[in-house]
CSV table of C-alpha atoms in Angstrom, one decimal:
chain,number,residue,atom,x,y,z
A,236,MET,CA,-0.6,2.8,-2.3
A,237,THR,CA,0.5,3.4,-5.8
A,238,ASP,CA,-0.6,1.0,-8.9
A,239,SER,CA,3.1,-0.3,-9.2
A,240,LYS,CA,3.5,-1.0,-5.3
A,241,SER,CA,0.3,-3.2,-5.7
A,242,ALA,CA,2.0,-5.1,-8.6
A,243,ARG,CA,4.9,-5.7,-6.8
A,244,ARG,CA,3.2,-7.2,-3.8
A,245,ARG,CA,0.9,-9.4,-6.1
A,246,ALA,CA,4.3,-10.6,-7.5
A,247,LEU,CA,5.8,-11.6,-3.9
A,248,THR,CA,2.3,-13.2,-3.2
A,249,ALA,CA,2.7,-15.5,-6.0
A,250,LEU,CA,6.4,-16.5,-5.4
A,251,ALA,CA,5.3,-17.3,-1.9
A,252,ALA,CA,2.7,-19.4,-3.6
A,253,LEU,CA,5.4,-21.2,-5.5
A,254,ALA,CA,7.4,-21.4,-2.7
A,255,LEU,CA,4.8,-23.4,-0.6
A,256,GLY,CA,4.7,-26.1,-3.5
A,257,LEU,CA,0.9,-24.9,-4.5
A,258,ALA,CA,2.0,-24.4,-8.1
A,259,ALA,CA,3.3,-27.4,-9.8
A,260,GLY,CA,5.4,-26.9,-12.9
A,261,ARG,CA,4.3,-27.2,-16.5
A,262,ALA,CA,5.0,-30.5,-17.1
A,263,PRO,CA,4.8,-32.0,-20.5
A,264,ALA,CA,1.6,-34.3,-21.1
A,265,GLN,CA,2.4,-37.7,-19.4
A,266,THR,CA,0.9,-41.3,-19.9
A,267,GLY,CA,-3.0,-41.2,-19.8
A,268,ASP,CA,-2.9,-37.1,-19.9
A,269,TYR,CA,-4.0,-35.1,-22.7
A,270,ILE,CA,-3.8,-31.5,-24.0
A,271,VAL,CA,-6.6,-29.5,-23.0
A,272,ALA,CA,-5.6,-26.3,-25.1
A,273,VAL,CA,-2.7,-24.8,-26.8
A,274,VAL,CA,-1.9,-21.1,-26.2
A,275,ASN,CA,0.5,-19.8,-28.8
A,276,GLN,CA,2.9,-22.3,-28.4
A,277,GLU,CA,2.0,-23.3,-24.9
A,278,LEU,CA,0.4,-26.3,-23.5
A,279,VAL,CA,-2.3,-26.5,-20.9
A,280,THR,CA,-2.8,-30.4,-19.9
A,281,ALA,CA,-5.5,-32.1,-18.2
A,282,ALA,CA,-3.3,-33.3,-15.5
A,283,GLU,CA,-2.5,-29.7,-15.0
A,284,VAL,CA,-6.2,-28.7,-14.6
A,285,GLU,CA,-6.9,-31.5,-12.2
A,286,GLN,CA,-3.8,-30.0,-9.9
A,287,ARG,CA,-5.2,-26.9,-9.9
A,288,LEU,CA,-8.8,-28.1,-9.1
A,289,THR,CA,-7.5,-29.9,-6.3
A,290,ARG,CA,-5.6,-26.5,-5.0
A,291,VAL,CA,-8.9,-24.6,-5.4
A,292,ARG,CA,-11.0,-27.2,-3.4
A,293,ALA,CA,-8.4,-27.3,-1.0
A,294,GLU,CA,-8.5,-23.5,-0.3
A,295,ALA,CA,-12.1,-23.3,-0.4
A,296,GLN,CA,-12.6,-25.8,2.1
A,297,GLN,CA,-10.2,-24.0,4.6
A,298,THR,CA,-12.0,-20.6,4.2
A,299,ARG,CA,-15.3,-22.2,4.0
A,300,GLN,CA,-15.9,-20.7,0.5
A,301,GLN,CA,-19.0,-22.2,-1.5
A,302,LEU,CA,-17.7,-23.2,-5.3
A,303,PRO,CA,-19.7,-23.1,-8.5
A,304,PRO,CA,-20.8,-26.6,-10.1
A,305,PRO,CA,-18.1,-28.9,-10.9
A,306,ALA,CA,-18.3,-27.8,-14.9
A,307,ALA,CA,-18.6,-24.1,-14.2
A,308,LEU,CA,-15.5,-24.7,-12.0
A,309,ARG,CA,-13.5,-26.5,-14.1
A,310,LYS,CA,-14.3,-23.9,-16.9
A,311,GLN,CA,-13.0,-21.2,-14.8
A,312,VAL,CA,-9.9,-22.9,-13.8
A,313,VAL,CA,-9.0,-24.0,-18.0
A,314,ASP,CA,-9.7,-20.1,-18.5
A,315,VAL,CA,-7.2,-18.9,-15.3
A,316,LEU,CA,-4.5,-21.2,-17.2
A,317,ILE,CA,-4.9,-20.0,-20.4
A,318,ASP,CA,-4.6,-16.2,-19.0
A,319,GLU,CA,-1.6,-17.5,-17.3
A,320,ARG,CA,0.0,-18.9,-20.7
A,321,VAL,CA,-1.3,-15.6,-22.6
A,322,LEU,CA,0.8,-13.6,-19.8
A,323,VAL,CA,3.9,-15.4,-19.8
A,324,THR,CA,4.0,-15.6,-23.7
A,325,ASN,CA,3.4,-12.1,-23.9
A,326,ALA,CA,6.3,-11.0,-21.3
A,327,ARG,CA,8.8,-13.6,-22.9
A,328,GLU,CA,8.1,-11.8,-26.2
A,329,SER,CA,8.0,-8.2,-24.7
A,330,GLY,CA,11.5,-8.5,-24.3
A,331,ALA,CA,11.4,-8.7,-20.5
A,332,ARG,CA,14.6,-9.7,-18.8
A,333,ILE,CA,15.6,-11.1,-15.7
A,334,ASP,CA,19.2,-11.9,-14.8
A,335,GLU,CA,20.3,-14.6,-12.7
A,336,SER,CA,21.5,-12.5,-9.5
A,337,GLU,CA,17.9,-11.4,-9.6
A,338,LEU,CA,16.5,-14.7,-9.8
A,339,ASP,CA,18.7,-16.1,-7.5
A,340,ARG,CA,17.4,-13.1,-4.8
A,341,ALA,CA,13.9,-13.8,-5.7
A,342,VAL,CA,14.6,-17.5,-4.7
A,343,ALA,CA,16.3,-16.9,-1.8
A,344,ASN,CA,13.7,-14.5,-0.6
A,345,VAL,CA,10.8,-17.1,-1.1
A,346,ALA,CA,12.9,-19.4,1.3
A,347,ALA,CA,13.3,-16.9,3.8
A,348,GLN,CA,9.3,-16.3,3.5
A,349,ALA,CA,8.9,-20.0,4.2
A,350,GLN,CA,11.4,-19.7,6.9
A,351,LEU,CA,14.0,-22.2,5.1
A,352,THR,CA,17.6,-22.1,3.8
A,353,VAL,CA,17.7,-22.4,-0.2
A,354,PRO,CA,18.9,-26.1,0.2
A,355,GLN,CA,15.8,-26.8,2.5
A,356,LEU,CA,13.6,-25.6,0.1
A,357,ARG,CA,15.2,-27.5,-2.8
A,358,GLU,CA,14.7,-30.3,-0.3
A,359,ARG,CA,11.1,-29.6,0.2
A,360,LEU,CA,10.4,-29.3,-3.5
A,361,ARG,CA,12.0,-32.7,-4.0
A,362,LYS,CA,9.6,-34.4,-2.0
A,363,GLU,CA,6.7,-32.6,-3.5
A,364,GLY,CA,7.6,-33.9,-6.8
A,365,ILE,CA,8.8,-30.3,-8.0
A,366,GLU,CA,12.1,-30.2,-10.1
A,367,TYR,CA,14.1,-27.3,-8.9
A,368,SER,CA,14.9,-26.1,-12.4
A,369,LYS,CA,11.3,-25.8,-13.0
A,370,PHE,CA,10.6,-23.8,-10.1
A,371,ARG,CA,13.4,-21.4,-10.7
A,372,SER,CA,11.5,-21.3,-14.3
A,373,ASN,CA,8.3,-20.4,-12.7
A,374,ILE,CA,9.8,-17.7,-10.6
A,375,LYS,CA,11.7,-16.1,-13.6
A,376,ASP,CA,8.1,-16.2,-15.8
A,377,GLN,CA,6.3,-14.7,-12.6
A,378,MET,CA,8.9,-11.9,-12.2
A,379,MET,CA,8.8,-11.4,-16.0
A,380,VAL,CA,4.9,-11.0,-16.5
A,381,GLU,CA,4.7,-8.7,-13.2
A,382,ARG,CA,7.7,-6.5,-14.8
A,383,THR,CA,5.8,-6.3,-18.0
A,384,ARG,CA,2.3,-6.0,-16.2
A,385,GLU,CA,3.5,-2.9,-14.1
A,386,ARG,CA,4.8,-1.4,-17.4
A,387,GLU,CA,2.1,-1.9,-19.6
A,388,VAL,CA,-0.7,-1.4,-17.3
A,389,ALA,CA,0.4,1.6,-15.8
A,390,GLY,CA,0.9,3.3,-19.1
A,391,ARG,CA,-3.0,2.6,-19.9
A,392,ILE,CA,-4.1,4.6,-16.8
A,393,ARG,CA,-5.0,8.4,-17.1
A,394,VAL,CA,-5.8,10.4,-14.1
A,395,SER,CA,-7.2,14.1,-14.9
A,396,ASP,CA,-6.7,17.2,-12.9
A,397,ALA,CA,-10.5,17.3,-12.6
A,398,GLU,CA,-10.8,13.9,-11.2
A,399,ILE,CA,-7.8,14.7,-8.6
A,400,ASP,CA,-10.1,18.1,-7.6
A,401,ALA,CA,-13.3,16.0,-7.1
A,402,LEU,CA,-11.3,13.5,-4.9
A,403,ILE,CA,-9.7,16.0,-2.5
A,404,GLU,CA,-13.3,18.0,-2.4
A,405,GLU,CA,-14.9,14.9,-1.5
A,406,ARG,CA,-12.9,13.6,0.9
A,407,ARG,CA,-12.6,17.0,2.5
A,408,SER,CA,-16.1,17.5,2.6
A,409,GLY,CA,-17.0,14.1,4.1
A,410,GLY,CA,-13.8,14.0,6.1
A,411,ALA,CA,-15.2,13.6,9.6
A,412,ASN,CA,-11.6,13.2,10.8
A,413,ALA,CA,-10.7,16.6,9.9
A,414,GLN,CA,-8.9,18.6,12.7
A,415,PHE,CA,-9.7,22.5,12.6
A,416,ASN,CA,-7.8,25.4,14.6
A,417,ILE,CA,-10.5,28.2,14.7
A,418,ALA,CA,-10.4,31.7,16.0
A,419,GLN,CA,-13.9,33.1,17.0
A,420,ILE,CA,-15.0,36.6,17.8
A,421,MET,CA,-18.3,35.5,20.1
A,422,VAL,CA,-21.1,38.2,21.1
A,423,PRO,CA,-23.5,36.3,23.2
A,424,VAL,CA,-27.5,36.7,23.1
A,425,PRO,CA,-29.1,35.9,26.4
A,426,ASP,CA,-32.3,33.4,26.4
A,427,ASN,CA,-35.5,34.5,25.5
A,428,ALA,CA,-33.9,37.7,24.6
A,429,PRO,CA,-36.3,40.8,22.8
A,430,GLN,CA,-35.6,41.3,19.2
A,431,ALA,CA,-34.2,44.5,20.1
A,432,VAL,CA,-31.5,43.0,21.8
A,433,VAL,CA,-31.0,40.3,19.4
A,434,ALA,CA,-30.6,43.0,16.7
A,435,GLU,CA,-28.1,45.1,18.7
A,436,ARG,CA,-25.9,41.8,19.4
A,437,ARG,CA,-25.9,41.2,15.8
A,438,GLY,CA,-24.9,44.7,15.0
A,439,VAL,CA,-22.0,44.5,17.2
A,440,ALA,CA,-20.8,41.1,15.7
A,441,GLN,CA,-21.3,42.8,12.2
A,442,ALA,CA,-19.3,45.6,12.9
A,443,ALA,CA,-16.4,43.2,14.3
A,444,LEU,CA,-16.4,41.4,10.7
A,445,ARG,CA,-16.4,44.6,9.2
A,446,ARG,CA,-13.3,45.7,11.1
A,447,VAL,CA,-11.7,42.4,10.4
A,448,ARG,CA,-12.2,42.6,6.6
A,449,GLY,CA,-11.1,46.3,6.7
A,450,GLY,CA,-7.7,45.2,7.9
A,451,GLU,CA,-7.4,44.8,11.6
A,452,ASP,CA,-6.0,42.3,13.3
A,453,PHE,CA,-8.4,39.3,14.1
A,454,ALA,CA,-6.8,38.5,17.4
A,455,ALA,CA,-7.0,42.4,18.5
A,456,VAL,CA,-10.5,42.8,17.6
A,457,ALA,CA,-11.4,39.4,19.6
A,458,ARG,CA,-9.7,40.7,22.6
A,459,GLU,CA,-11.6,43.7,22.6
A,460,VAL,CA,-15.1,42.7,21.7
A,461,SER,CA,-15.3,38.9,21.9
A,462,GLN,CA,-17.4,37.4,25.3
A,463,ASP,CA,-15.8,33.7,25.5
A,464,GLY,CA,-13.3,32.1,27.3
A,465,ASN,CA,-11.2,32.3,24.5
A,466,ARG,CA,-10.9,36.0,24.3
A,467,ALA,CA,-7.3,36.8,25.9
A,468,ALA,CA,-5.8,34.2,23.4
A,469,GLY,CA,-7.3,36.4,20.5
A,470,GLY,CA,-10.4,34.3,20.3
A,471,GLU,CA,-8.3,30.9,19.2
A,472,ILE,CA,-10.0,27.9,20.6
A,473,GLY,CA,-6.8,25.5,19.4
A,474,MET,CA,-6.8,22.6,17.4
A,475,ARG,CA,-9.9,20.3,17.7
A,476,PRO,CA,-11.2,17.0,15.9
A,477,ALA,CA,-14.4,17.8,13.9
A,478,ASP,CA,-16.7,15.8,16.2
A,479,ARG,CA,-15.6,17.9,18.8
A,480,LEU,CA,-16.9,20.9,17.2
A,481,PRO,CA,-20.4,22.4,16.7
A,482,ASP,CA,-21.7,21.5,13.2
A,483,VAL,CA,-22.5,24.9,12.6
A,484,PHE,CA,-19.0,25.5,13.0
A,485,VAL,CA,-17.7,22.7,10.9
A,486,LYS,CA,-20.0,23.6,8.0
A,487,ALA,CA,-19.2,27.3,8.1
A,488,VAL,CA,-15.1,27.0,8.3
A,489,ARG,CA,-15.0,23.5,5.9
A,490,PRO,CA,-14.8,26.1,2.5
A,491,LEU,CA,-12.3,28.1,3.7
A,492,LYS,CA,-8.4,28.0,3.4
A,493,SER,CA,-6.0,28.7,6.4
A,494,GLY,CA,-6.5,32.5,7.3
A,495,GLU,CA,-9.4,33.2,5.6
A,496,VAL,CA,-12.3,34.6,7.6
A,497,SER,CA,-16.2,33.5,7.4
A,498,PRO,CA,-18.1,35.7,4.9
A,499,ASP,CA,-20.9,36.3,7.1
A,500,VAL,CA,-21.7,36.5,10.7
A,501,LEU,CA,-22.7,33.2,12.0
A,502,ARG,CA,-25.9,32.6,14.3
A,503,SER,CA,-25.8,29.9,17.1
A,504,ALA,CA,-28.1,29.2,20.1
A,505,ALA,CA,-25.2,30.9,22.1
A,506,GLY,CA,-25.1,34.1,20.0
A,507,PHE,CA,-23.2,35.5,17.0
A,508,HIS,CA,-20.1,34.3,15.9
A,509,VAL,CA,-17.3,35.8,13.3
A,510,LEU,CA,-14.7,32.8,12.5
A,511,LYS,CA,-11.4,32.3,11.3
A,512,LEU,CA,-9.7,29.6,10.3
A,513,ILE,CA,-6.0,29.4,11.6
A,514,GLU,CA,-5.4,25.7,10.4
A,515,ARG,CA,-6.8,22.7,9.3
A,516,LYS,CA,-5.7,19.1,9.2
A,517,ASP,CA,-7.2,16.4,7.2
A,518,GLU,CA,-6.8,12.9,8.3
A,519,ALA,CA,-8.0,11.8,4.8
A,520,PHE,CA,-5.0,13.1,3.4
A,521,SER,CA,-2.2,12.2,6.0
A,522,VAL,CA,0.2,8.8,5.6
A,523,GLN,CA,2.0,6.7,8.1
A,524,GLN,CA,5.8,7.1,8.4
A,525,VAL,CA,7.5,4.2,10.1
A,526,ARG,CA,11.0,4.9,12.1
A,527,ALA,CA,13.1,1.6,11.1
A,528,ARG,CA,16.5,0.4,12.0
A,529,HIS,CA,18.4,-2.7,10.2
A,530,ILE,CA,21.7,-4.7,10.4
A,531,LEU,CA,22.9,-5.3,6.4
A,532,LEU,CA,25.1,-8.2,5.7
A,533,ARG,CA,26.3,-8.2,1.9
A,534,PRO,CA,26.5,-11.9,0.6
A,535,SER,CA,30.3,-12.4,-1.1
A,536,ALA,CA,32.5,-15.0,-2.2
A,537,ALA,CA,33.3,-15.5,1.9
A,538,LEU,CA,29.8,-15.1,2.8
A,539,THR,CA,26.9,-16.7,1.0
A,540,THR,CA,23.4,-15.9,1.3
A,541,GLU,CA,22.4,-18.7,3.8
A,542,ALA,CA,25.3,-18.0,6.0
A,543,ALA,CA,24.5,-14.3,6.2
A,544,ALA,CA,21.0,-15.5,7.1
A,545,ARG,CA,22.4,-17.7,9.8
A,546,ARG,CA,24.3,-15.0,11.1
A,547,LEU,CA,21.2,-12.8,11.4
A,548,VAL,CA,19.1,-15.5,12.9
A,549,GLN,CA,21.9,-15.7,15.8
A,550,PHE,CA,21.8,-12.0,16.2
A,551,ARG,CA,18.0,-11.9,16.4
A,552,ARG,CA,18.3,-14.5,19.3
A,553,GLU,CA,21.0,-12.3,21.2
A,554,ILE,CA,18.7,-9.5,20.7
A,555,LEU,CA,15.5,-11.3,22.4
A,556,ALA,CA,17.3,-12.9,24.8
A,557,GLY,CA,18.9,-9.6,26.1
A,558,GLY,CA,22.4,-10.3,25.7
A,559,LYS,CA,23.0,-7.4,23.2
A,560,THR,CA,20.9,-4.6,22.0
A,561,PHE,CA,20.1,-4.2,18.1
A,562,GLU,CA,21.9,-0.6,18.1
A,563,GLN,CA,25.0,-2.8,19.4
A,564,LEU,CA,25.1,-5.2,17.0
A,565,ALA,CA,24.5,-2.8,13.9
A,566,ARG,CA,27.2,-0.6,14.9
A,567,GLU,CA,29.6,-3.9,15.5
A,568,ASN,CA,28.6,-5.7,12.3
A,569,SER,CA,26.2,-3.7,9.8
A,570,GLU,CA,27.4,-3.3,6.3
A,571,ASP,CA,25.8,0.0,5.9
A,572,SER,CA,26.0,3.6,6.3
A,573,SER,CA,23.6,3.6,9.0
A,574,ALA,CA,26.1,1.6,11.2
A,575,PRO,CA,27.2,4.2,13.5
A,576,GLN,CA,23.5,5.4,14.1
A,577,GLY,CA,23.1,1.8,15.2
A,578,GLY,CA,21.0,0.9,12.2
A,579,ASP,CA,18.7,3.9,12.2
A,580,LEU,CA,17.1,4.5,9.1
A,581,GLY,CA,15.3,7.7,10.1
A,582,TRP,CA,11.5,8.5,9.2
A,583,ALA,CA,10.3,7.0,6.1
A,584,THR,CA,6.9,7.3,4.3
A,585,ALA,CA,5.6,3.8,2.6
A,586,GLY,CA,7.4,3.0,-0.9
A,587,ALA,CA,10.9,4.4,0.2
A,588,TYR,CA,12.1,1.2,0.4
A,589,VAL,CA,12.5,-1.8,-2.0
A,590,PRO,CA,9.4,-4.2,-1.7
A,591,GLU,CA,10.8,-6.9,0.4
A,592,PHE,CA,12.0,-4.6,2.8
A,593,GLU,CA,8.5,-3.1,3.0
A,594,GLU,CA,6.8,-6.3,3.4
A,595,ALA,CA,9.0,-7.0,6.3
A,596,LEU,CA,8.1,-3.7,8.3
A,597,ALA,CA,4.5,-4.0,7.4
A,598,ALA,CA,4.5,-7.0,9.2
A,599,LEU,CA,6.3,-6.3,12.5
A,600,ASP,CA,4.6,-4.3,15.4
A,601,VAL,CA,6.4,-1.5,16.9
A,602,GLY,CA,9.7,-3.3,18.6
A,603,GLY,CA,9.2,-6.1,16.7
A,604,ILE,CA,12.4,-7.7,14.8
A,605,SER,CA,11.8,-9.5,11.4
A,606,GLU,CA,13.4,-12.9,10.3
A,607,PRO,CA,16.2,-12.3,7.8
A,608,VAL,CA,15.0,-10.1,4.8
A,609,VAL,CA,16.5,-10.9,1.1
A,610,THR,CA,16.8,-7.9,-1.0
A,611,ARG,CA,19.1,-6.8,-3.7
A,612,PHE,CA,21.3,-5.0,-1.1
A,613,GLY,CA,22.0,-8.2,0.7
A,614,VAL,CA,20.2,-9.7,3.8
A,615,HIS,CA,18.7,-7.7,6.5
A,616,LEU,CA,17.5,-7.9,10.0
A,617,VAL,CA,14.9,-5.4,10.7
A,618,GLN,CA,13.1,-3.6,13.8
A,619,VAL,CA,10.8,-1.0,13.7
A,620,VAL,CA,11.2,1.5,16.1
A,621,ASP,CA,7.8,3.6,15.9
A,622,ARG,CA,5.1,4.8,13.8
A,623,ARG,CA,3.2,8.1,13.2
A,624,GLN,CA,0.8,9.5,11.4
A,625,ILE,CA,1.2,12.9,9.3
A,626,THR,CA,-0.8,15.2,7.3
A,627,LEU,CA,0.4,16.1,3.7
A,628,ASP,CA,0.8,19.3,2.2
A,629,ALA,CA,-1.2,20.4,-0.8
A,630,LYS,CA,1.0,19.4,-3.3
A,631,GLN,CA,1.5,15.8,-1.7
A,632,GLN,CA,-2.1,15.6,-1.3
A,633,ARG,CA,-2.8,15.9,-5.2
A,634,GLU,CA,0.0,13.4,-5.3
A,635,GLN,CA,-1.6,11.1,-3.3
A,636,ALA,CA,-5.0,11.7,-4.7
A,637,ARG,CA,-3.5,10.6,-8.0
A,638,ASN,CA,-2.1,7.3,-6.7
A,639,ILE,CA,-5.3,6.6,-5.1
A,640,LEU,CA,-7.3,7.1,-8.5
A,641,ARG,CA,-4.5,5.5,-10.1
A,642,GLU,CA,-4.7,2.2,-7.5
A,643,GLN,CA,-8.5,2.3,-8.3
A,644,LYS,CA,-8.1,2.3,-12.1
A,645,PHE,CA,-5.5,-0.5,-12.1
A,646,GLU,CA,-7.7,-3.6,-11.9
A,647,GLU,CA,-9.9,-2.1,-14.8
A,648,ALA,CA,-7.2,-1.5,-17.0
A,649,TYR,CA,-5.6,-4.9,-16.3
A,650,VAL,CA,-8.9,-6.7,-17.1
A,651,GLU,CA,-8.7,-4.7,-20.6
A,652,TRP,CA,-5.1,-5.0,-21.3
A,653,LEU,CA,-5.4,-9.0,-20.6
A,654,ARG,CA,-8.5,-9.2,-22.7
A,655,ASP,CA,-6.7,-7.2,-25.6
A,656,LEU,CA,-3.6,-9.9,-25.2
A,657,ARG,CA,-6.3,-12.8,-25.1
A,658,GLY,CA,-8.2,-11.4,-28.1
A,659,ARG,CA,-4.4,-11.5,-30.1
A,660,ALA,CA,-3.1,-14.8,-28.7
A,661,TYR,CA,-3.7,-18.1,-30.7
A,662,ILE,CA,-6.0,-20.2,-28.8
A,663,GLU,CA,-7.0,-23.8,-29.7
A,664,MET,CA,-9.2,-25.7,-27.2
A,665,ARG,CA,-8.9,-29.6,-27.7
A,666,ASP,CA,-11.4,-32.1,-27.0
A,667,PRO,CA,-10.8,-35.1,-24.6
A,668,PRO,CA,-9.3,-38.3,-26.5
A,669,GLN,CA,-12.4,-40.8,-27.3
């Protein structure tokens, strides 16, 4: 995955946490409360620190995680809250903009993730003492932060061609999952053969290698010279995983490109071999594709997002009960060009869809049907039809390697960026009142 996709996933996680009421709004100091820190124009209050401490302790208890001593834990929580203020103020000053329709979709998506309608979400927030306007403001801040972080951190990451080459070579040389289609010319040597016979057999194999290197067709030479079971097929043994081939074969063909012949005759316990690499498939450079179908309803003045979600919930029930198929309902109801095909979207690689849609696909087994998913296009009911693994070509391998390296460098670049922001921010720590 790329660093930008990771950032979007982190944004969705943060919004979901807000939806569950785990993060209270940044309320002004209350009676008995006091200011712990001033960050630019934002305040961190003691009440908020205590709320976050309560949340951290509850999560640690659920996961059986050991926490540091109270004083150290409190310092960590204060630092995290200061970082959050630094990020939010920077995002606001950077000019990041979230329009109301985007914010509405984000709220609707958070509600859908919690399996609630927006009115139900508002009621839940009210019961937990969180103002809906503050909740929307928190989501907006999170969206601005993620948008700014994605842009600024990505701009700091540099990946060189040398790094890409090194990663590709590392994965190839260490890839036990690679598959090879090899052709061979085999000249057997009997057990305990005298040196004269061994020399004569080696000479036959070397002569065959010279003929192939001189331009003769490998398959034709194999049919004439080779003495193994694949002789009739021109010596081709078929595609096999590396762990189902002799180690000496794998070592000999690993440096070769498709179509190349081993530079020397290879000796094994069975005799002498001339090897040709016909094709290789590197599982280390493969991607999963998903085939999905969906039903899309587009909200309008006559159909609210909540009403569209309720209709899709009913469709899901009909499908699961066997009343109608997904394809039938898609043809009859979907407001998408895929409707005539029963909602079929064809094969797609990760990153082809918007983040909310991707998240829904990732959570489903083959044949599984999602709850309603809200995106900027509308409200979807999604089904995974099938998954498959495909091997990338050379250009795609380099792009995947680049994305892997960018992802590896993302966290370090993010920490550096945050350190720079914090170094430029106005931060004033306050002592508790006496």
